[in-house]
Short mmCIF file of C-alpha atoms in Angstrom, two decimals:
data_model
loop_
_atom_site.label_atom_id
_atom_site.label_comp_id
_atom_site.label_asym_id
_atom_site.label_seq_id
_atom_site.Cartn_x
_atom_site.Cartn_y
_atom_site.Cartn_z
CA MET A 25 -42.33 0.94 0.90
CA GLY A 26 -43.62 4.29 2.24
CA ASN A 27 -41.73 7.51 2.79
CA SER A 28 -41.79 7.01 6.58
CA SER A 29 -40.09 3.61 6.26
CA ARG A 30 -37.44 4.99 3.91
CA LEU A 31 -36.83 7.88 6.31
CA ALA A 32 -36.41 5.42 9.20
CA ASP A 33 -33.86 3.44 7.15
CA SER A 34 -31.99 6.63 6.29
CA THR A 35 -31.99 7.70 9.94
CA ALA A 36 -30.71 4.26 11.02
CA ASN A 37 -27.84 4.65 8.55
CA GLN A 38 -27.07 8.10 9.95
CA ILE A 39 -26.82 6.71 13.47
CA LEU A 40 -24.74 3.77 12.25
CA LYS A 41 -22.36 6.20 10.55
CA MET A 42 -21.97 8.08 13.85
CA ILE A 43 -20.96 4.81 15.50
CA GLU A 44 -18.92 3.04 12.81
CA GLU A 45 -17.28 5.89 10.88
CA GLU A 46 -17.30 9.02 13.01
CA GLU A 47 -16.80 7.06 16.26
CA ARG A 48 -18.92 9.60 18.07
CA PHE A 49 -20.43 6.84 20.21
CA SER A 50 -18.42 4.00 21.73
CA VAL A 51 -19.45 0.67 23.22
CA GLY A 52 -21.60 1.23 26.30
CA ASP A 53 -22.38 4.87 25.44
CA LYS A 54 -25.91 6.06 25.89
CA LEU A 55 -27.53 7.86 22.97
CA PRO A 56 -28.86 11.40 23.58
CA ASN A 57 -32.42 11.72 24.86
CA GLU A 58 -35.11 11.19 22.25
CA ASN A 59 -36.20 14.83 21.87
CA ASP A 60 -32.67 16.19 21.44
CA PHE A 61 -31.49 13.39 19.16
CA ALA A 62 -34.56 13.60 16.92
CA ALA A 63 -34.05 17.37 16.60
CA GLU A 64 -30.36 16.90 15.76
CA LEU A 65 -31.18 14.33 13.08
CA GLY A 66 -34.02 16.44 11.73
CA VAL A 67 -36.66 13.74 12.09
CA SER A 68 -39.73 13.09 14.21
CA ARG A 69 -39.52 11.08 17.42
CA SER A 70 -41.55 8.27 15.81
CA THR A 71 -39.03 8.05 12.93
CA LEU A 72 -36.16 7.96 15.42
CA ARG A 73 -37.89 5.14 17.32
CA GLU A 74 -38.23 3.14 14.10
CA ALA A 75 -34.56 3.72 13.27
CA VAL A 76 -33.52 2.57 16.74
CA LYS A 77 -35.70 -0.51 16.33
CA ILE A 78 -33.90 -1.37 13.07
CA LEU A 79 -30.47 -1.08 14.71
CA THR A 80 -31.66 -3.03 17.74
CA THR A 81 -32.69 -5.88 15.44
CA TYR A 82 -29.12 -6.14 14.19
CA GLY A 83 -27.59 -6.00 17.67
CA ILE A 84 -26.07 -2.55 17.21
CA LEU A 85 -28.18 -0.84 19.85
CA GLU A 86 -29.83 -2.06 23.02
CA ILE A 87 -32.83 -0.46 24.72
CA LYS A 88 -32.68 -0.70 28.51
CA ARG A 89 -36.07 0.00 29.99
CA GLY A 90 -36.03 3.07 32.19
CA LYS A 91 -32.40 3.82 31.36
CA GLY A 92 -32.23 4.64 27.65
CA THR A 93 -30.64 3.33 24.44
CA PHE A 94 -27.04 2.13 24.44
CA VAL A 95 -24.42 1.07 21.88
CA THR A 96 -23.73 -2.65 22.31
CA SER A 97 -20.45 -4.56 22.22
CA ASN A 98 -21.47 -6.05 18.86
CA THR A 99 -20.77 -2.78 17.11
CA ILE A 100 -17.17 -1.90 17.94
CA ILE A 101 -14.60 -4.66 17.72
CA ASP A 102 -11.72 -5.07 20.14
CA SER A 103 -8.89 -6.03 17.78
CA ASN A 104 -7.01 -7.60 20.69
CA ASP A 105 -9.71 -10.23 21.22
CA LEU A 106 -9.40 -12.43 18.15
CA SER A 107 -11.79 -15.06 19.49
CA ASP A 108 -14.51 -12.42 19.83
CA ILE A 109 -13.85 -11.09 16.33
CA THR A 110 -13.99 -14.48 14.63
CA SER A 111 -17.07 -15.66 16.53
CA GLY A 112 -19.85 -16.07 13.99
CA LEU A 113 -17.66 -14.70 11.19
CA ASP A 114 -18.06 -17.75 8.95
CA ASP A 115 -21.83 -17.41 9.16
CA LEU A 116 -21.65 -13.68 8.43
CA PHE A 117 -19.63 -14.28 5.28
CA GLU A 118 -21.87 -17.16 4.24
CA MET A 119 -24.79 -14.75 4.51
CA ARG A 120 -22.87 -12.29 2.31
CA LEU A 121 -22.33 -15.05 -0.25
CA MET A 122 -26.09 -15.63 -0.35
CA PHE A 123 -26.91 -11.93 -0.64
CA GLU A 124 -24.25 -9.72 -2.24
CA PRO A 125 -23.76 -11.41 -5.64
CA ASP A 126 -27.38 -10.63 -6.46
CA CYS A 127 -26.88 -7.06 -5.24
CA ALA A 128 -24.11 -6.71 -7.82
CA TYR A 129 -26.38 -8.26 -10.45
CA TYR A 130 -29.17 -5.73 -9.89
CA ALA A 131 -26.74 -2.84 -9.48
CA ALA A 132 -25.38 -3.58 -12.96
CA LEU A 133 -28.94 -3.52 -14.31
CA ARG A 134 -30.31 -0.52 -12.44
CA ALA A 135 -27.50 1.83 -11.40
CA THR A 136 -27.59 5.36 -12.74
CA ASP A 137 -24.47 6.80 -14.33
CA GLU A 138 -23.89 8.80 -11.14
CA GLU A 139 -24.23 5.70 -8.95
CA ILE A 140 -21.69 3.86 -11.12
CA ARG A 141 -19.33 6.82 -10.70
CA ILE A 142 -19.75 6.60 -6.91
CA ILE A 143 -19.19 2.82 -6.91
CA CYS A 144 -15.94 3.25 -8.84
CA GLU A 145 -14.84 6.15 -6.65
CA CYS A 146 -15.40 4.03 -3.54
CA GLY A 147 -13.55 1.07 -5.08
CA GLU A 148 -10.57 3.27 -5.93
CA ALA A 149 -10.53 4.56 -2.33
CA VAL A 150 -10.28 0.95 -1.09
CA GLU A 151 -7.34 0.32 -3.42
CA LYS A 152 -5.50 3.42 -2.17
CA LYS A 153 -5.86 2.25 1.42
CA ILE A 154 -4.59 -1.23 0.55
CA LEU A 155 -1.57 0.15 -1.31
CA SER A 156 -0.71 2.45 1.61
CA GLY A 157 -1.14 -0.37 4.14
CA GLU A 158 -3.84 1.53 6.02
CA ASP A 159 -7.07 0.30 7.55
CA ARG A 160 -9.61 0.08 4.72
CA THR A 161 -12.69 -0.75 6.81
CA VAL A 162 -14.67 2.44 6.16
CA GLU A 163 -13.77 2.53 2.46
CA GLU A 164 -14.68 -1.16 2.03
CA GLN A 165 -18.01 -0.57 3.75
CA LYS A 166 -18.78 2.41 1.50
CA PHE A 167 -17.92 0.39 -1.62
CA HIS A 168 -20.33 -2.40 -0.76
CA GLU A 169 -22.97 0.05 0.47
CA SER A 170 -22.78 1.95 -2.85
CA ILE A 171 -23.47 -1.31 -4.72
CA ALA A 172 -26.37 -2.18 -2.42
CA ASN A 173 -27.86 1.30 -2.86
CA ALA A 174 -27.63 0.96 -6.65
CA THR A 175 -30.02 -2.02 -6.58
CA HIS A 176 -32.84 0.47 -5.95
CA ASN A 177 -34.44 -2.11 -3.67
CA ALA A 178 -35.96 -0.58 -0.55
CA PHE A 179 -35.38 -3.67 1.62
CA VAL A 180 -31.71 -4.17 0.75
CA LYS A 181 -30.71 -1.26 3.01
CA GLN A 182 -31.91 -3.24 6.02
CA PHE A 183 -29.06 -5.72 5.45
CA ILE A 184 -26.33 -3.07 5.28
CA PRO A 185 -25.58 -3.20 9.05
CA ILE A 186 -24.89 -6.94 8.71
CA ILE A 187 -22.55 -6.32 5.76
CA PHE A 188 -20.78 -3.55 7.71
CA ASN A 189 -20.26 -5.87 10.67
CA ALA A 190 -18.85 -8.66 8.49
CA ILE A 191 -16.49 -6.29 6.66
CA LYS A 192 -15.22 -4.70 9.86
CA LYS A 193 -14.49 -8.07 11.46
CA GLY A 194 -12.99 -9.47 8.27
CA VAL A 195 -10.59 -6.56 7.79
CA VAL A 196 -9.30 -6.95 11.36
CA VAL A 197 -8.53 -10.63 10.74
CA MET A 198 -7.06 -10.32 7.24
CA MET A 199 -5.55 -6.83 6.98
CA LYS A 200 -1.92 -7.97 7.32
CA ASP A 201 -2.27 -10.72 4.70
CA SER A 202 -0.84 -9.19 1.51
CA ASP A 203 -2.14 -12.03 -0.69
CA VAL A 204 -5.71 -11.46 0.50
CA SER A 205 -5.32 -7.71 -0.03
CA LYS A 206 -4.10 -8.28 -3.62
CA ASP A 207 -7.08 -10.56 -4.28
CA ASN A 208 -9.32 -7.87 -2.82
CA MET A 209 -8.00 -5.23 -5.25
CA SER A 210 -8.29 -7.56 -8.24
CA ASP A 211 -11.82 -8.61 -7.28
CA ASP A 212 -13.00 -5.04 -6.73
CA ARG A 213 -11.67 -3.99 -10.14
CA LEU A 214 -13.53 -6.88 -11.77
CA ILE A 215 -16.77 -6.01 -9.98
CA MET A 216 -16.47 -2.35 -11.02
CA ASP A 217 -15.66 -3.30 -14.61
CA PHE A 218 -18.73 -5.50 -15.00
CA ILE A 219 -21.00 -2.92 -13.37
CA LYS A 220 -19.60 -0.18 -15.64
CA LYS A 221 -20.28 -2.43 -18.64
CA ARG A 222 -23.77 -3.11 -17.25
CA ASN A 223 -23.11 -6.85 -17.36
CA PRO A 224 -25.26 -8.27 -14.53
CA ASP A 225 -24.14 -11.90 -14.86
CA GLY A 226 -20.49 -10.87 -14.86
CA ALA A 227 -21.03 -8.60 -11.84
CA ARG A 228 -22.75 -11.38 -9.93
CA THR A 229 -19.96 -13.87 -10.68
CA ALA A 230 -17.25 -11.33 -9.78
CA MET A 231 -18.91 -10.56 -6.44
CA ARG A 232 -19.34 -14.26 -5.72
CA LEU A 233 -15.64 -14.85 -6.35
CA HIS A 234 -14.80 -11.85 -4.16
CA ILE A 235 -16.73 -13.27 -1.20
CA ILE A 236 -15.31 -16.77 -1.75
CA HIS A 237 -11.77 -15.36 -1.80
CA ALA A 238 -12.53 -13.52 1.46
CA MET A 239 -13.89 -16.72 3.04
CA GLU A 240 -10.73 -18.58 2.00
CA GLY A 241 -8.66 -15.77 3.51
CA LEU A 242 -10.60 -16.06 6.75
CA GLN A 243 -9.95 -19.79 6.97
CA LYS A 244 -6.24 -19.23 6.31
CA ASN A 245 -5.87 -16.47 8.91
CA GLN A 246 -7.94 -18.14 11.63
CA ASN A 247 -5.84 -21.31 11.56
#
């Protein structure tokens, strides 16, 4: 994958961070004009267009001809509309079950010492949020993103918006379930332990169990 493609992926993640973490843009907001936004992000207009195309593919942005680029309703979740949150959630988590265990496998094989440190730091941040009873969405997203990044696979980053969406929806549904939260902490510790030990099979199994536990929690809290 060329430098231009990697730069487009990085730019897409920057924009996603502005939406999901910094909450700079809300649903229905129009992004700044192309020249200004490209200058702010420090990239060319062609790179910005590619980044927008990536986020459009995942339903995070929508291009309205003659009007501009807008944040869609698929990005920010209205926690009061449970039917909207749970729509498609089973499929999202099934996709994670297909994808993330192998991310953990390759992270255990390929992660640098610094990347392992970041993975553990992110996992500990999730645990602190759970113990304090606070929303752990951003921390959970960073934990799984750090594992995906440690695979050193250029295409994996293209799936991160899907993972972010599934995590955000899942946390809204399950946050008040203390049993699910305890499972989450235990699973994260196991994943971190196997990655630290550079045990790919253990990491894959631990991630698989983590996603299965989350899917069971979803079923419990949607009924």
